[in-house]
mmCIF file of C-alpha atoms in Angstrom:
data_model
loop_
_atom_site.group_PDB
_atom_site.id
_atom_site.type_symbol
_atom_site.label_atom_id
_atom_site.label_comp_id
_atom_site.label_asym_id
_atom_site.label_seq_id
_atom_site.Cartn_x
_atom_site.Cartn_y
_atom_site.Cartn_z
ATOM 1 C CA MET A 3 59.076 201.339 96.936
ATOM 2 C CA LYS A 4 60.892 197.856 96.183
ATOM 3 C CA LEU A 5 64.354 197.438 94.923
ATOM 4 C CA GLU A 6 65.493 194.263 93.427
ATOM 5 C CA VAL A 7 68.332 192.182 93.910
ATOM 6 C CA MET A 8 70.541 192.602 91.824
ATOM 7 C CA PRO A 9 71.648 189.296 89.606
ATOM 8 C CA LYS A 10 74.926 189.219 91.373
ATOM 9 C CA GLN A 11 72.971 188.167 94.788
ATOM 10 C CA ARG A 12 70.892 185.908 93.881
ATOM 11 C CA VAL A 13 73.396 183.366 92.534
ATOM 12 C CA LEU A 14 75.702 183.570 95.350
ATOM 13 C CA GLU A 15 72.476 183.381 98.210
ATOM 14 C CA ALA A 16 71.227 179.804 96.088
ATOM 15 C CA GLU A 17 75.209 178.563 96.050
ATOM 16 C CA GLN A 18 74.840 179.643 99.925
ATOM 17 C CA ARG A 19 71.478 177.533 99.906
ATOM 18 C CA GLU A 20 72.969 174.284 97.601
ATOM 19 C CA GLU A 21 75.857 173.657 100.519
ATOM 20 C CA ALA A 22 73.559 173.974 103.414
ATOM 21 C CA MET A 23 71.949 171.149 102.077
ATOM 22 C CA GLU A 24 74.540 169.087 101.343
ATOM 23 C CA MET A 25 76.048 169.959 104.835
ATOM 24 C CA SER A 26 72.525 168.807 106.113
ATOM 25 C CA GLY A 27 72.532 165.321 104.587
ATOM 26 C CA LEU A 28 75.967 165.149 105.680
ATOM 27 C CA GLU A 29 75.388 164.971 108.927
ATOM 28 C CA LEU A 30 72.214 163.424 108.915
ATOM 29 C CA TRP A 31 73.782 160.242 106.461
ATOM 30 C CA LYS A 32 76.385 159.788 109.378
ATOM 31 C CA HIS A 33 74.031 159.316 112.131
ATOM 32 C CA GLU A 34 72.474 156.563 109.733
ATOM 33 C CA LYS A 35 73.294 152.682 110.742
ATOM 34 C CA PRO A 36 74.899 150.908 108.157
ATOM 35 C CA PRO A 37 73.004 148.313 106.624
ATOM 36 C CA ARG A 38 74.083 144.480 108.463
ATOM 37 C CA ILE A 39 75.187 142.353 106.101
ATOM 38 C CA CYS A 40 74.364 138.410 106.816
ATOM 39 C CA PRO A 41 77.592 135.965 105.187
ATOM 40 C CA MET A 42 76.684 133.015 103.208
ATOM 41 C CA PRO A 43 76.613 130.043 104.218
ATOM 42 C CA SER A 44 80.280 127.549 103.020
ATOM 43 C CA LEU A 45 79.137 124.594 100.703
ATOM 44 C CA ILE A 46 81.910 123.667 101.361
ATOM 45 C CA PRO A 47 82.919 120.829 104.363
ATOM 46 C CA PRO A 48 86.162 121.506 106.500
ATOM 47 C CA PRO A 49 88.337 119.125 105.585
ATOM 48 C CA ALA A 50 87.755 116.503 108.172
ATOM 49 C CA ALA A 51 91.082 116.241 111.242
ATOM 50 C CA CYS A 52 93.556 113.360 110.820
ATOM 51 C CA ASP A 53 96.662 113.219 112.310
ATOM 52 C CA CYS A 54 99.251 112.518 108.989
ATOM 53 C CA ASP A 55 101.376 110.642 110.558
ATOM 54 C CA GLU A 56 99.607 107.398 111.577
ATOM 55 C CA ALA A 57 97.618 107.683 108.500
ATOM 56 C CA ALA A 58 101.515 107.539 106.024
ATOM 57 C CA LEU A 59 103.328 104.276 104.910
ATOM 58 C CA VAL A 60 107.139 105.341 104.334
ATOM 59 C CA PRO A 61 108.671 101.749 102.710
ATOM 60 C CA PRO A 62 112.375 101.978 103.365
ATOM 61 C CA LEU A 63 115.126 102.383 102.047
ATOM 62 C CA ASN A 64 115.599 100.925 98.422
ATOM 63 C CA PHE A 65 111.713 99.022 98.368
ATOM 64 C CA ALA A 66 110.525 97.910 95.275
ATOM 65 C CA MET A 67 108.833 94.167 94.196
ATOM 66 C CA VAL A 68 110.255 91.784 93.031
ATOM 67 C CA ASP A 69 108.366 89.530 91.417
ATOM 68 C CA ASP A 70 105.001 88.818 93.033
ATOM 69 C CA GLY A 71 105.013 88.141 96.845
ATOM 70 C CA ILE A 72 108.760 88.809 97.291
ATOM 71 C CA PHE A 73 110.389 92.483 97.517
ATOM 72 C CA ARG A 74 113.419 93.445 98.401
ATOM 73 C CA SER A 75 114.357 96.087 100.539
ATOM 74 C CA GLY A 76 117.742 97.866 102.840
ATOM 75 C CA PHE A 77 117.092 97.883 106.428
ATOM 76 C CA PRO A 78 113.559 98.278 107.821
ATOM 77 C CA GLU A 79 113.251 101.662 110.170
ATOM 78 C CA THR A 80 110.291 102.096 113.224
ATOM 79 C CA SER A 81 109.021 104.564 110.616
ATOM 80 C CA ASN A 82 108.323 101.200 108.398
ATOM 81 C CA PHE A 83 106.554 98.952 110.019
ATOM 82 C CA ARG A 84 103.539 100.287 109.212
ATOM 83 C CA PHE A 85 103.759 100.201 104.968
ATOM 84 C CA LEU A 86 105.121 96.006 106.040
ATOM 85 C CA LYS A 87 102.694 95.907 108.138
ATOM 86 C CA SER A 88 99.918 96.942 105.106
ATOM 87 C CA LEU A 89 101.936 93.892 103.084
ATOM 88 C CA ASN A 90 100.755 91.320 105.009
ATOM 89 C CA LEU A 91 104.468 89.164 105.701
ATOM 90 C CA ARG A 92 104.791 85.919 106.148
ATOM 91 C CA SER A 93 108.818 85.731 106.556
ATOM 92 C CA ILE A 94 111.655 88.283 106.466
ATOM 93 C CA VAL A 95 114.889 86.819 104.996
ATOM 94 C CA TYR A 96 117.539 89.229 106.579
ATOM 95 C CA LEU A 97 121.361 89.299 105.181
ATOM 96 C CA CYS A 98 122.890 90.223 107.482
ATOM 97 C CA PRO A 99 125.457 89.243 110.873
ATOM 98 C CA GLU A 100 124.461 91.239 113.240
ATOM 99 C CA PRO A 101 121.052 90.528 115.579
ATOM 100 C CA TYR A 102 118.216 91.814 114.363
ATOM 101 C CA PRO A 103 117.364 95.200 117.109
ATOM 102 C CA GLU A 104 115.330 94.039 119.492
ATOM 103 C CA THR A 105 112.434 96.648 118.034
ATOM 104 C CA ASN A 106 112.494 95.004 115.328
ATOM 105 C CA THR A 107 111.790 91.371 116.282
ATOM 106 C CA GLU A 108 108.711 92.259 118.603
ATOM 107 C CA PHE A 109 107.137 94.095 115.426
ATOM 108 C CA LEU A 110 108.015 90.329 113.891
ATOM 109 C CA GLU A 111 105.820 88.545 117.173
ATOM 110 C CA GLU A 112 103.497 90.984 117.031
ATOM 111 C CA ASN A 113 101.975 90.561 113.596
ATOM 112 C CA GLY A 114 103.756 87.047 113.180
ATOM 113 C CA ILE A 115 106.676 87.360 110.917
ATOM 114 C CA LYS A 116 108.825 84.599 111.023
ATOM 115 C CA LEU A 117 112.300 85.175 110.725
ATOM 116 C CA HIS A 118 115.170 83.627 108.200
ATOM 117 C CA GLN A 119 118.898 85.256 108.403
ATOM 118 C CA PHE A 120 121.773 84.543 106.805
ATOM 119 C CA GLY A 121 124.335 86.307 107.807
ATOM 120 C CA ILE A 122 126.553 87.748 104.615
ATOM 121 C CA GLU A 123 129.551 90.175 105.779
ATOM 122 C CA GLY A 124 129.239 93.352 103.711
ATOM 123 C CA ARG A 125 133.180 93.899 103.532
ATOM 124 C CA LYS A 126 134.375 96.419 100.661
ATOM 125 C CA GLU A 127 136.848 95.532 97.170
ATOM 126 C CA PRO A 128 139.245 94.190 96.926
ATOM 127 C CA PHE A 129 137.960 91.720 100.153
ATOM 128 C CA VAL A 130 134.630 91.300 99.787
ATOM 129 C CA GLU A 131 133.780 86.851 99.874
ATOM 130 C CA ILE A 132 130.352 85.941 98.639
ATOM 131 C CA PRO A 133 129.598 82.889 100.538
ATOM 132 C CA ASP A 134 128.134 79.910 97.235
ATOM 133 C CA ASP A 135 125.950 77.946 100.327
ATOM 134 C CA LYS A 136 124.576 80.642 101.327
ATOM 135 C CA ILE A 137 122.990 82.771 99.472
ATOM 136 C CA ARG A 138 121.576 79.010 97.696
ATOM 137 C CA GLU A 139 119.631 78.628 101.457
ATOM 138 C CA ALA A 140 118.794 82.111 101.313
ATOM 139 C CA LEU A 141 116.905 81.381 97.462
ATOM 140 C CA LYS A 142 115.189 77.737 98.819
ATOM 141 C CA VAL A 143 113.623 80.325 101.122
ATOM 142 C CA VAL A 144 112.141 82.753 99.084
ATOM 143 C CA LEU A 145 111.625 79.995 96.899
ATOM 144 C CA ASP A 146 109.469 78.217 98.257
ATOM 145 C CA PRO A 147 105.112 79.593 98.528
ATOM 146 C CA ARG A 148 104.870 78.221 101.720
ATOM 147 C CA ASN A 149 107.557 81.826 103.061
ATOM 148 C CA GLN A 150 106.023 84.551 100.558
ATOM 149 C CA PRO A 151 104.594 87.331 101.023
ATOM 150 C CA LEU A 152 108.976 87.302 102.086
ATOM 151 C CA LEU A 153 111.428 90.853 101.973
ATOM 152 C CA ILE A 154 114.931 90.505 100.888
ATOM 153 C CA HIS A 155 117.217 92.938 103.265
ATOM 154 C CA CYS A 156 120.501 93.860 104.255
ATOM 155 C CA LYS A 157 122.391 97.042 105.518
ATOM 156 C CA ARG A 158 121.672 99.452 102.760
ATOM 157 C CA GLY A 159 118.809 96.698 99.967
ATOM 158 C CA LYS A 160 122.035 96.874 97.189
ATOM 159 C CA HIS A 161 125.054 94.730 97.048
ATOM 160 C CA ARG A 162 123.909 91.253 99.918
ATOM 161 C CA THR A 163 120.418 91.720 98.527
ATOM 162 C CA GLY A 164 121.346 92.734 94.370
ATOM 163 C CA CYS A 165 122.842 89.232 94.588
ATOM 164 C CA VAL A 166 120.380 87.543 96.224
ATOM 165 C CA VAL A 167 117.605 88.550 93.856
ATOM 166 C CA GLY A 168 120.853 88.807 91.239
ATOM 167 C CA CYS A 169 120.609 84.994 91.174
ATOM 168 C CA LEU A 170 117.089 84.655 91.783
ATOM 169 C CA ARG A 171 116.740 85.978 87.747
ATOM 170 C CA LYS A 172 119.022 83.893 86.315
ATOM 171 C CA LEU A 173 116.991 81.049 87.771
ATOM 172 C CA GLN A 174 114.197 82.930 85.593
ATOM 173 C CA LYS A 175 116.015 83.160 82.682
ATOM 174 C CA TRP A 176 116.610 86.687 82.661
ATOM 175 C CA CYS A 177 119.678 87.536 80.443
ATOM 176 C CA LEU A 178 122.884 88.640 81.897
ATOM 177 C CA SER A 179 123.058 92.503 81.370
ATOM 178 C CA SER A 180 118.810 93.009 82.165
ATOM 179 C CA VAL A 181 120.337 90.994 85.849
ATOM 180 C CA PHE A 182 122.956 93.641 85.371
ATOM 181 C CA ASP A 183 120.348 96.404 84.882
ATOM 182 C CA GLU A 184 118.613 96.060 87.724
ATOM 183 C CA TYR A 185 121.758 95.531 90.292
ATOM 184 C CA HIS A 186 122.867 99.259 89.135
ATOM 185 C CA ARG A 187 119.395 100.394 89.325
ATOM 186 C CA PHE A 188 119.729 100.157 93.646
ATOM 187 C CA ALA A 189 123.460 100.169 93.662
ATOM 188 C CA ALA A 190 124.406 102.668 91.545
ATOM 189 C CA ALA A 191 128.163 103.783 92.219
ATOM 190 C CA LYS A 192 128.079 101.959 94.529
ATOM 191 C CA ALA A 193 128.162 98.326 92.356
ATOM 192 C CA ARG A 194 130.296 95.505 92.551
ATOM 193 C CA ILE A 195 132.109 93.790 90.042
ATOM 194 C CA THR A 196 132.629 91.230 92.427
ATOM 195 C CA ASP A 197 129.300 91.645 92.802
ATOM 196 C CA GLN A 198 128.106 90.950 89.127
ATOM 197 C CA ARG A 199 130.901 88.266 88.747
ATOM 198 C CA PHE A 200 129.747 86.340 91.347
ATOM 199 C CA MET A 201 125.605 86.351 89.725
ATOM 200 C CA GLU A 202 127.987 85.436 86.151
ATOM 201 C CA LEU A 203 128.876 81.856 87.582
ATOM 202 C CA PHE A 204 126.173 81.831 89.484
ATOM 203 C CA ASP A 205 125.289 78.211 88.893
ATOM 204 C CA VAL A 206 121.601 77.616 89.290
ATOM 205 C CA SER A 207 121.316 73.904 87.423
ATOM 206 C CA THR A 208 120.642 72.897 91.379
ATOM 207 C CA LEU A 209 117.166 74.964 91.973
ATOM 208 C CA LYS A 210 116.222 74.724 88.940
ATOM 209 C CA HIS A 211 113.747 73.097 90.630
ATOM 210 C CA LEU A 212 112.440 75.488 93.232
ATOM 211 C CA THR A 213 112.016 77.884 90.115
ATOM 212 C CA PRO A 214 108.589 79.635 90.121
ATOM 213 C CA SER A 215 105.663 78.744 87.441
ATOM 214 C CA ASN A 216 106.364 81.669 86.370
ATOM 215 C CA CYS A 217 109.335 82.247 85.284
#
């Protein structure tokens, strides 16, 4: 006589078979090798290696263009030489009495740049004395096209350089308020009444024949 399996037993047997099949599939999956993924070729080329220090052009302190072929600044450091070389300078108008440093002199010699020195003492008020004759001689060099392109500089590019540029502006027929505005942009909190008075009283009549054509 054949015994019938109770429904409850059938359900239990079916669950056991399903569980066995799942475990068997899991074991097979563990032994399969994962698919190989090939990286896509990059469409962006890697950046070219460069020496940033070599490529940098660093202007001197307070550097600015005054006019075509005429620039101004503070004292150039060795880090500024590459930038100065890019200006193709013919001359430097140096307004301090101290001897030019050896490294700077060597740079001028290597690049065929002529040094014009007009030693003006850098004193503080109320002992400031601006020599009229030296300012005039410096302006004659600045206005001579044979010396351009040129750079005018002192120590910080504020007072002595500011006076030379301010007197040049008077030759260019700038009004005094504009002359003083430019002076203040570079001198800032160090602006001196003595410098401004000198520029105001400076007589440009003897230099008018040297006035640039664009003035």
